[in-house]
């Protein structure tokens, strides 16, 4: 499985396009679900939502498998679907904000930060010291990521954590290479504390 | 003036496996500040990777449940279009049947009524009472007897009546014996026509 995942990450091939055509779509899900979930979690900071959108990503991929021509690697294609779904979510959340404002029901607007930290501080196998250290580490990183705008966060995590090339990030985000470079530069400045955090969390 | 590495260059150089540009390598060898910055960014990258891996770490059950959910939803989505097309076919079939029935009824009504001598006669009587031009071509006229006649433009009842008169005149003017049954039929039709006409006139006066 690891070999398959690795080969799929690097370059598109006939076997990748074939995978979307053959019945064994499970293999695609098994190979990429962790990565897509991690990307969505980093972007959304909500484990439940990341789980839902990960499922949705694969369902969309299956529905649109005919449109996959193998121009980009499968992981880039899947990540783009995931990012688009999260963009839709932000748009809906923005609409929900206005609904809440006029008294209609919507989501509570809380991100899953506390939930993620709590979930990983109660590992029964970890020693109390190790769990505390992991929690502290996660808390700090989460705070740093939280300083970035949605777009900066996505670009930053895709390149810095997921190891995508700038070109791949541009493809996933649907932005020009120049914009990607600008977002990355700003994001790293914020993360390193060289620039004040943006005041408005503009939806990507 | 010494030009330091920018953020992008630091990020590109951060992974341990990164192949550094010779110019960047040369600069790092000579610049403590950039070396420290690269060290900071590299550490940050490792910490973020570990933290994200930790945040996304889930037990096997979570991934199995996710796979099963995707499988179920895809299977459901595959069934959905089949159900939709069956429903659509049923609706189309029902609509086709209804259209055929309606068309058949209309055709039967028009044919049946226009062939019915009594209806023709009633309409002829009605037409005789109403001024010409009241009937608009292509409309459905309601007679006093309550029957519905389709007006095809040239008043069908009038032309039938004229045809009967013409046939009678032809036969009166020396028709062969072989046509005597036809002669009798025409007389019968005309009598029926006249009787209906009188009945309608009486009912309209009342």
Tab-separated table of C-alpha atoms in Angstrom:
chain	number	residue	atom	x	y	z
A	1	UNK	CA	0.000	0.000	0.000
A	2	UNK	CA	2.836	2.359	0.904
A	3	UNK	CA	4.460	1.742	-2.472
A	4	UNK	CA	1.243	2.444	-4.278
A	5	UNK	CA	0.658	5.665	-2.344
A	6	UNK	CA	4.181	6.821	-2.994
A	7	UNK	CA	4.001	6.128	-6.722
A	8	UNK	CA	0.649	7.910	-6.921
A	9	UNK	CA	2.021	10.970	-5.160
A	10	UNK	CA	4.843	11.554	-7.557
A	11	UNK	CA	3.585	11.414	-11.116
A	12	UNK	CA	0.357	10.662	-12.911
A	13	UNK	CA	0.338	7.382	-14.760
A	14	UNK	CA	-2.010	5.163	-16.675
A	15	UNK	CA	-2.518	3.043	-13.580
A	16	UNK	CA	-3.894	6.104	-11.762
A	17	UNK	CA	-6.471	6.900	-14.401
A	18	UNK	CA	-7.353	3.229	-14.604
A	19	UNK	CA	-7.909	3.115	-10.851
A	20	UNK	CA	-10.730	5.590	-11.220
A	21	UNK	CA	-12.316	3.486	-13.909
A	22	UNK	CA	-12.134	0.100	-12.310
A	23	UNK	CA	-14.459	-1.077	-9.626
A	24	UNK	CA	-11.854	-1.023	-6.877
A	25	UNK	CA	-12.316	2.608	-5.888
A	26	UNK	CA	-11.748	1.445	-2.330
A	27	UNK	CA	-8.033	1.383	-3.068
A	28	UNK	CA	-8.076	5.092	-3.874
A	29	UNK	CA	-9.972	5.823	-0.663
A	30	UNK	CA	-7.632	3.708	1.453
A	31	UNK	CA	-4.552	5.289	-0.126
A	32	UNK	CA	-5.558	8.913	0.289
A	33	UNK	CA	-8.107	9.240	3.058
A	34	UNK	CA	-5.488	10.096	5.718
A	35	UNK	CA	-3.848	12.731	3.625
A	36	UNK	CA	-7.084	14.372	2.524
A	37	UNK	CA	-8.379	14.298	6.093
A	38	UNK	CA	-5.159	15.915	7.361
A	39	UNK	CA	-5.338	18.639	4.719
A	40	UNK	CA	-8.962	19.382	5.546
A	41	UNK	CA	-8.322	19.288	9.271
A	42	UNK	CA	-5.480	21.780	8.951
A	43	UNK	CA	-7.658	24.049	6.877
A	44	UNK	CA	-10.908	23.731	8.803
A	45	UNK	CA	-9.667	22.861	12.306
A	46	UNK	CA	-12.802	20.827	12.883
A	47	UNK	CA	-12.411	17.017	13.049
A	48	UNK	CA	-16.071	16.188	12.363
A	49	UNK	CA	-16.275	18.547	9.440
A	50	UNK	CA	-12.949	17.268	8.097
A	51	UNK	CA	-14.319	13.728	8.316
A	52	UNK	CA	-17.524	14.649	6.473
A	53	UNK	CA	-15.723	16.559	3.767
A	54	UNK	CA	-13.186	13.750	3.331
A	55	UNK	CA	-16.066	11.391	2.562
A	56	UNK	CA	-17.598	13.990	0.271
A	57	UNK	CA	-14.268	14.419	-1.528
A	58	UNK	CA	-14.169	10.745	-2.491
A	59	UNK	CA	-17.796	10.686	-3.511
A	60	UNK	CA	-17.233	13.715	-5.738
A	61	UNK	CA	-14.092	12.111	-7.123
A	62	UNK	CA	-16.053	8.983	-7.970
A	63	UNK	CA	-18.832	10.972	-9.617
A	64	UNK	CA	-16.383	13.054	-11.622
A	65	UNK	CA	-13.913	10.271	-12.352
A	66	UNK	CA	-14.561	10.629	-16.076
A	67	UNK	CA	-13.162	14.164	-15.953
A	68	UNK	CA	-9.830	13.011	-14.538
A	69	UNK	CA	-7.446	12.988	-17.477
A	70	UNK	CA	-4.243	12.320	-15.570
A	71	UNK	CA	-2.743	15.746	-16.286
A	72	UNK	CA	-1.987	16.123	-12.600
A	73	UNK	CA	-1.257	13.497	-9.998
A	74	UNK	CA	-4.208	11.865	-8.315
A	75	UNK	CA	-3.379	13.455	-4.979
A	76	UNK	CA	-3.372	16.941	-6.518
A	77	UNK	CA	-6.722	16.257	-8.165
A	78	UNK	CA	-8.240	14.916	-4.948
A	79	UNK	CA	-6.827	17.788	-2.893
A	80	UNK	CA	-8.334	20.271	-5.302
A	81	UNK	CA	-11.739	18.660	-4.851
A	82	UNK	CA	-11.270	18.783	-1.074
A	83	UNK	CA	-10.226	22.452	-1.133
A	84	UNK	CA	-13.216	23.358	-3.311
A	85	UNK	CA	-15.541	21.583	-0.916
A	86	UNK	CA	-14.078	23.483	2.017
A	87	UNK	CA	-14.481	26.727	0.065
A	88	UNK	CA	-18.162	25.854	-0.408
A	89	UNK	CA	-18.359	25.227	3.301
A	90	UNK	CA	-16.926	28.668	4.082
A	91	UNK	CA	-19.398	30.272	1.731
A	92	UNK	CA	-22.246	28.443	3.441
A	93	UNK	CA	-20.878	29.368	6.832
A	94	UNK	CA	-20.798	32.998	5.810
A	95	UNK	CA	-24.413	32.663	4.727
A	96	UNK	CA	-25.164	31.013	8.077
A	97	UNK	CA	-23.626	33.972	9.858
A	98	UNK	CA	-26.217	36.254	8.304
A	99	UNK	CA	-28.956	33.734	9.072
A	100	UNK	CA	-27.856	33.693	12.711
A	101	UNK	CA	-27.847	37.442	12.746
A	102	UNK	CA	-31.498	37.546	11.776
A	103	UNK	CA	-32.405	34.842	14.284
A	104	UNK	CA	-32.365	31.697	12.179
A	105	UNK	CA	-30.531	28.518	13.147
A	106	UNK	CA	-27.017	27.888	11.948
A	107	UNK	CA	-23.712	26.527	13.181
A	108	UNK	CA	-22.284	27.877	16.373
A	109	UNK	CA	-19.239	29.304	14.653
A	110	UNK	CA	-16.771	27.495	16.921
A	111	UNK	CA	-13.803	25.821	15.380
A	112	UNK	CA	-12.710	22.415	16.577
A	113	UNK	CA	-9.514	23.600	18.174
A	114	UNK	CA	-10.444	22.547	21.704
A	115	UNK	CA	-11.866	19.282	20.415
A	116	UNK	CA	-8.685	18.380	18.536
A	117	UNK	CA	-6.450	19.211	21.494
A	118	UNK	CA	-8.680	17.341	23.941
A	119	UNK	CA	-8.860	14.296	21.687
A	120	UNK	CA	-5.111	14.007	21.594
A	121	UNK	CA	-4.469	14.626	25.254
A	122	UNK	CA	-6.390	11.577	26.363
A	123	UNK	CA	-4.383	8.877	24.621
A	124	UNK	CA	-4.463	6.021	27.152
A	125	UNK	CA	-1.236	4.543	25.783
A	126	UNK	CA	0.808	7.709	26.210
A	127	UNK	CA	2.541	8.618	29.454
A	128	UNK	CA	1.139	11.695	31.202
A	129	UNK	CA	4.312	13.686	30.463
A	130	UNK	CA	4.320	12.715	26.825
A	131	UNK	CA	0.639	13.489	26.456
A	132	UNK	CA	1.134	16.881	28.068
A	133	UNK	CA	4.067	17.669	25.784
A	134	UNK	CA	2.115	16.578	22.703
A	135	UNK	CA	-0.827	18.667	23.774
A	136	UNK	CA	1.356	21.703	24.314
A	137	UNK	CA	3.031	21.233	20.951
A	138	UNK	CA	-0.259	20.861	19.150
A	139	UNK	CA	-1.704	23.834	20.960
A	140	UNK	CA	1.175	26.056	19.903
A	141	UNK	CA	1.083	24.962	16.283
A	142	UNK	CA	-2.686	25.329	16.192
A	143	UNK	CA	-2.386	28.864	17.497
A	144	UNK	CA	0.231	29.710	14.909
A	145	UNK	CA	-1.913	28.289	12.100
A	146	UNK	CA	-4.884	30.164	13.499
A	147	UNK	CA	-3.100	33.466	12.904
A	148	UNK	CA	-3.210	32.924	9.154
A	149	UNK	CA	-6.059	33.767	6.852
A	150	UNK	CA	-7.859	30.787	5.286
A	151	UNK	CA	-6.024	31.145	2.017
A	152	UNK	CA	-2.634	31.658	3.610
A	153	UNK	CA	-3.226	28.668	5.849
A	154	UNK	CA	-4.132	26.391	2.969
A	155	UNK	CA	-1.197	27.469	0.834
A	156	UNK	CA	1.180	27.259	3.755
A	157	UNK	CA	0.062	23.810	4.924
A	158	UNK	CA	-0.041	22.343	1.432
A	159	UNK	CA	3.505	23.437	0.724
A	160	UNK	CA	5.103	23.382	4.121
A	161	UNK	CA	3.469	20.338	5.695
A	162	UNK	CA	2.154	18.280	2.786
A	163	UNK	CA	5.261	18.926	0.727
A	164	UNK	CA	3.505	19.944	-2.489
A	165	UNK	CA	5.507	21.917	-5.018
A	166	UNK	CA	4.553	25.541	-5.641
A	167	UNK	CA	3.141	24.547	-9.019
A	168	UNK	CA	0.976	21.845	-7.447
A	169	UNK	CA	-0.275	24.253	-4.786
A	170	UNK	CA	-1.158	26.744	-7.522
A	171	UNK	CA	-3.066	24.026	-9.342
A	172	UNK	CA	-4.922	22.917	-6.218
A	173	UNK	CA	-5.842	26.442	-5.177
A	174	UNK	CA	-6.598	27.659	-8.698
A	175	UNK	CA	-4.235	30.598	-8.236
A	176	UNK	CA	-1.279	31.978	-10.167
A	177	UNK	CA	2.183	30.972	-9.092
A	178	UNK	CA	2.921	34.597	-8.166
A	179	UNK	CA	-0.047	34.664	-5.774
A	180	UNK	CA	1.101	31.435	-4.163
A	181	UNK	CA	4.543	32.904	-3.558
A	182	UNK	CA	3.028	36.040	-2.064
A	183	UNK	CA	0.752	34.036	0.255
A	184	UNK	CA	3.631	31.823	1.357
A	185	UNK	CA	5.922	34.758	2.052
A	186	UNK	CA	3.258	36.507	4.128
A	187	UNK	CA	2.317	33.298	5.916
A	188	UNK	CA	5.878	32.529	6.945
A	189	UNK	CA	6.371	36.095	8.148
A	190	UNK	CA	3.283	35.770	10.338
A	191	UNK	CA	4.326	32.363	11.642
A	192	UNK	CA	7.821	33.589	12.465
A	193	UNK	CA	6.342	36.582	14.229
A	194	UNK	CA	7.838	39.066	11.782
A	195	UNK	CA	4.495	40.467	10.742
A	196	UNK	CA	1.313	41.241	12.685
A	197	UNK	CA	-1.478	38.734	12.162
A	198	UNK	CA	-4.208	39.778	9.743
A	199	UNK	CA	-7.156	41.248	11.588
A	200	UNK	CA	-9.840	39.847	9.332
A	201	UNK	CA	-10.116	36.121	8.726
A	202	UNK	CA	-11.257	36.481	5.156
A	203	UNK	CA	-12.792	33.298	3.814
A	204	UNK	CA	-10.682	31.902	0.991
B	1	UNK	CA	25.346	45.212	1.180
B	2	UNK	CA	24.549	41.592	2.085
B	3	UNK	CA	21.305	40.211	0.625
B	4	UNK	CA	19.711	37.676	2.970
B	5	UNK	CA	17.562	34.738	2.002
B	6	UNK	CA	13.916	35.612	1.670
B	7	UNK	CA	10.998	33.617	3.112
B	8	UNK	CA	10.507	31.559	-0.019
B	9	UNK	CA	14.132	30.588	-0.203
B	10	UNK	CA	14.081	29.636	3.464
B	11	UNK	CA	11.022	27.462	2.917
B	12	UNK	CA	12.553	25.787	-0.106
B	13	UNK	CA	15.684	25.083	1.884
B	14	UNK	CA	13.875	23.912	5.030
B	15	UNK	CA	13.344	20.217	4.242
B	16	UNK	CA	16.331	18.108	5.163
B	17	UNK	CA	16.180	16.485	1.741
B	18	UNK	CA	16.134	19.795	-0.144
B	19	UNK	CA	18.714	20.239	-2.860
B	20	UNK	CA	20.099	23.688	-2.223
B	21	UNK	CA	20.941	26.117	-4.962
B	22	UNK	CA	24.746	26.705	-5.039
B	23	UNK	CA	24.166	30.434	-4.473
B	24	UNK	CA	22.027	29.696	-1.384
B	25	UNK	CA	24.595	27.197	-0.133
B	26	UNK	CA	27.361	29.767	-0.502
B	27	UNK	CA	25.336	32.399	1.292
B	28	UNK	CA	24.426	30.108	4.184
B	29	UNK	CA	28.056	29.198	4.677
B	30	UNK	CA	28.909	32.842	5.128
B	31	UNK	CA	25.812	34.235	6.910
B	32	UNK	CA	25.084	33.340	10.562
B	33	UNK	CA	21.793	35.230	10.480
B	34	UNK	CA	20.382	33.231	7.565
B	35	UNK	CA	21.687	29.982	9.018
B	36	UNK	CA	19.816	30.723	12.226
B	37	UNK	CA	16.699	31.662	10.266
B	38	UNK	CA	16.890	28.441	8.268
B	39	UNK	CA	17.322	26.495	11.473
B	40	UNK	CA	14.208	28.129	12.881
B	41	UNK	CA	12.141	27.424	9.775
B	42	UNK	CA	13.351	23.817	9.581
B	43	UNK	CA	12.425	23.236	13.228
B	44	UNK	CA	9.054	24.854	12.666
B	45	UNK	CA	8.448	22.580	9.699
B	46	UNK	CA	9.238	19.448	11.704
B	47	UNK	CA	7.031	20.608	14.590
B	48	UNK	CA	4.163	21.412	12.278
B	49	UNK	CA	4.460	18.058	10.526
B	50	UNK	CA	4.437	16.230	13.836
B	51	UNK	CA	1.560	18.296	15.176
B	52	UNK	CA	-0.550	17.825	12.062
B	53	UNK	CA	0.175	14.108	12.002
B	54	UNK	CA	-0.840	13.954	15.649
B	55	UNK	CA	-4.002	15.959	15.061
B	56	UNK	CA	-5.005	13.744	12.140
B	57	UNK	CA	-4.067	10.546	13.915
B	58	UNK	CA	-7.124	8.382	14.324
B	59	UNK	CA	-7.694	4.763	15.329
B	60	UNK	CA	-8.154	2.161	12.590
B	61	UNK	CA	-11.889	2.026	13.303
B	62	UNK	CA	-12.192	5.651	12.236
B	63	UNK	CA	-10.659	4.945	8.822
B	64	UNK	CA	-12.647	1.737	8.358
B	65	UNK	CA	-15.851	3.549	9.204
B	66	UNK	CA	-14.929	6.316	6.749
B	67	UNK	CA	-14.245	3.781	3.978
B	68	UNK	CA	-17.535	2.042	4.673
B	69	UNK	CA	-19.403	5.364	4.637
B	70	UNK	CA	-17.903	6.296	1.260
B	71	UNK	CA	-18.738	2.849	-0.119
B	72	UNK	CA	-22.326	3.064	1.110
B	73	UNK	CA	-22.862	6.560	-0.241
B	74	UNK	CA	-21.416	5.672	-3.646
B	75	UNK	CA	-23.636	2.592	-3.813
B	76	UNK	CA	-26.645	4.712	-2.878
B	77	UNK	CA	-25.731	7.316	-5.492
B	78	UNK	CA	-25.465	4.576	-8.122
B	79	UNK	CA	-28.911	3.284	-7.265
B	80	UNK	CA	-30.428	6.756	-7.331
B	81	UNK	CA	-30.206	7.405	-11.115
B	82	UNK	CA	-31.713	3.965	-11.856
B	83	UNK	CA	-34.652	4.743	-9.605
B	84	UNK	CA	-35.002	8.154	-11.182
B	85	UNK	CA	-34.999	6.766	-14.723
B	86	UNK	CA	-37.585	4.130	-13.817
B	87	UNK	CA	-39.796	6.816	-12.347
B	88	UNK	CA	-39.257	8.968	-15.386
B	89	UNK	CA	-40.166	6.091	-17.710
B	90	UNK	CA	-43.336	5.402	-15.741
B	91	UNK	CA	-44.290	9.078	-15.863
B	92	UNK	CA	-43.574	9.249	-19.585
B	93	UNK	CA	-45.627	6.096	-20.178
B	94	UNK	CA	-48.547	7.468	-18.191
B	95	UNK	CA	-48.348	10.804	-20.015
B	96	UNK	CA	-48.245	9.018	-23.391
B	97	UNK	CA	-51.222	6.856	-22.509
B	98	UNK	CA	-53.196	9.866	-21.313
B	99	UNK	CA	-52.361	11.779	-24.499
B	100	UNK	CA	-53.378	8.829	-26.681
B	101	UNK	CA	-56.668	8.438	-24.793
B	102	UNK	CA	-57.425	12.140	-25.053
B	103	UNK	CA	-56.574	12.237	-28.742
B	104	UNK	CA	-58.664	9.110	-29.379
B	105	UNK	CA	-61.644	10.564	-27.530
B	106	UNK	CA	-61.478	13.831	-29.431
B	107	UNK	CA	-61.180	12.097	-32.812
B	108	UNK	CA	-63.976	9.681	-31.977
B	109	UNK	CA	-66.223	12.534	-30.807
B	110	UNK	CA	-65.631	14.602	-33.909
B	111	UNK	CA	-66.114	11.679	-36.293
B	112	UNK	CA	-69.038	10.249	-34.436
B	113	UNK	CA	-70.896	13.527	-34.122
B	114	UNK	CA	-70.265	14.702	-37.657
B	115	UNK	CA	-71.561	11.340	-38.975
B	116	UNK	CA	-74.612	11.429	-36.759
B	117	UNK	CA	-77.467	12.601	-39.040
B	118	UNK	CA	-79.484	13.869	-36.091
B	119	UNK	CA	-76.655	15.985	-34.814
B	120	UNK	CA	-76.009	17.253	-38.321
B	121	UNK	CA	-79.673	18.057	-38.726
B	122	UNK	CA	-79.867	19.796	-35.375
B	123	UNK	CA	-76.877	21.879	-36.267
B	124	UNK	CA	-78.346	22.664	-39.664
B	125	UNK	CA	-81.516	23.902	-37.994
B	126	UNK	CA	-79.536	25.972	-35.565
B	127	UNK	CA	-77.445	27.375	-38.371
B	128	UNK	CA	-80.612	28.323	-40.240
B	129	UNK	CA	-81.818	30.324	-37.232
B	130	UNK	CA	-78.530	32.134	-36.560
B	131	UNK	CA	-77.056	34.627	-39.007
B	132	UNK	CA	-74.153	33.478	-41.143
B	133	UNK	CA	-70.694	34.339	-39.916
B	134	UNK	CA	-71.443	33.811	-36.237
B	135	UNK	CA	-69.545	30.576	-36.224
B	136	UNK	CA	-65.895	31.134	-36.191
B	137	UNK	CA	-63.904	28.597	-38.181
B	138	UNK	CA	-62.032	26.105	-36.055
B	139	UNK	CA	-64.199	26.526	-32.960
B	140	UNK	CA	-66.481	24.202	-31.093
B	141	UNK	CA	-70.144	25.227	-31.214
B	142	UNK	CA	-72.718	24.320	-28.643
B	143	UNK	CA	-76.118	23.501	-30.226
B	144	UNK	CA	-79.458	24.082	-28.434
B	145	UNK	CA	-79.945	20.371	-28.174
B	146	UNK	CA	-76.808	20.300	-26.046
B	147	UNK	CA	-74.595	18.458	-28.495
B	148	UNK	CA	-71.206	19.762	-29.381
B	149	UNK	CA	-70.218	20.155	-33.012
B	150	UNK	CA	-66.873	20.981	-34.386
B	151	UNK	CA	-67.047	23.769	-36.945
B	152	UNK	CA	-64.455	23.030	-39.574
B	153	UNK	CA	-64.761	26.371	-41.340
B	154	UNK	CA	-67.114	25.502	-44.184
B	155	UNK	CA	-70.241	24.736	-42.249
B	156	UNK	CA	-70.321	20.931	-42.410
B	157	UNK	CA	-74.052	20.573	-41.759
B	158	UNK	CA	-74.948	23.108	-44.458
B	159	UNK	CA	-72.811	21.391	-47.063
B	160	UNK	CA	-74.328	18.014	-46.140
B	161	UNK	CA	-77.784	19.474	-46.491
B	162	UNK	CA	-76.914	20.978	-49.856
B	163	UNK	CA	-75.461	17.678	-50.968
B	164	UNK	CA	-78.670	15.842	-50.024
B	165	UNK	CA	-80.780	18.371	-51.937
B	166	UNK	CA	-78.503	18.053	-54.960
B	167	UNK	CA	-78.713	14.259	-54.895
B	168	UNK	CA	-82.497	14.397	-54.583
B	169	UNK	CA	-82.758	16.769	-57.507
B	170	UNK	CA	-80.515	14.573	-59.581
B	171	UNK	CA	-82.565	11.496	-58.772
B	172	UNK	CA	-85.849	13.335	-59.394
B	173	UNK	CA	-84.627	14.285	-62.823
B	174	UNK	CA	-84.693	10.724	-64.173
B	175	UNK	CA	-82.524	8.459	-62.135
B	176	UNK	CA	-81.929	4.842	-63.118
B	177	UNK	CA	-83.851	2.128	-61.207
B	178	UNK	CA	-80.673	0.881	-59.629
B	179	UNK	CA	-80.491	4.107	-57.620
B	180	UNK	CA	-83.993	3.884	-56.172
B	181	UNK	CA	-82.735	2.548	-52.749
B	182	UNK	CA	-80.457	5.599	-52.512
B	183	UNK	CA	-83.420	7.762	-53.361
B	184	UNK	CA	-85.356	6.193	-50.479
B	185	UNK	CA	-82.459	6.754	-48.085
B	186	UNK	CA	-82.174	10.412	-49.015
B	187	UNK	CA	-85.905	10.864	-48.460
B	188	UNK	CA	-85.656	9.255	-45.027
B	189	UNK	CA	-82.774	11.474	-44.009
B	190	UNK	CA	-84.550	14.588	-45.178
B	191	UNK	CA	-87.710	13.619	-43.281
B	192	UNK	CA	-85.698	13.083	-40.093
B	193	UNK	CA	-83.972	16.373	-40.679
B	194	UNK	CA	-87.241	18.197	-41.123
B	195	UNK	CA	-88.778	16.585	-38.036
B	196	UNK	CA	-85.787	17.583	-35.862
B	197	UNK	CA	-85.927	21.039	-37.275
B	198	UNK	CA	-89.579	21.445	-36.350
B	199	UNK	CA	-88.950	20.011	-32.856
B	200	UNK	CA	-86.104	22.436	-32.248
B	201	UNK	CA	-88.150	25.377	-33.465
B	202	UNK	CA	-90.967	24.440	-31.094
B	203	UNK	CA	-88.646	24.039	-28.145
B	204	UNK	CA	-86.980	27.354	-28.887
B	205	UNK	CA	-90.371	29.112	-29.039
B	206	UNK	CA	-91.368	27.574	-25.723
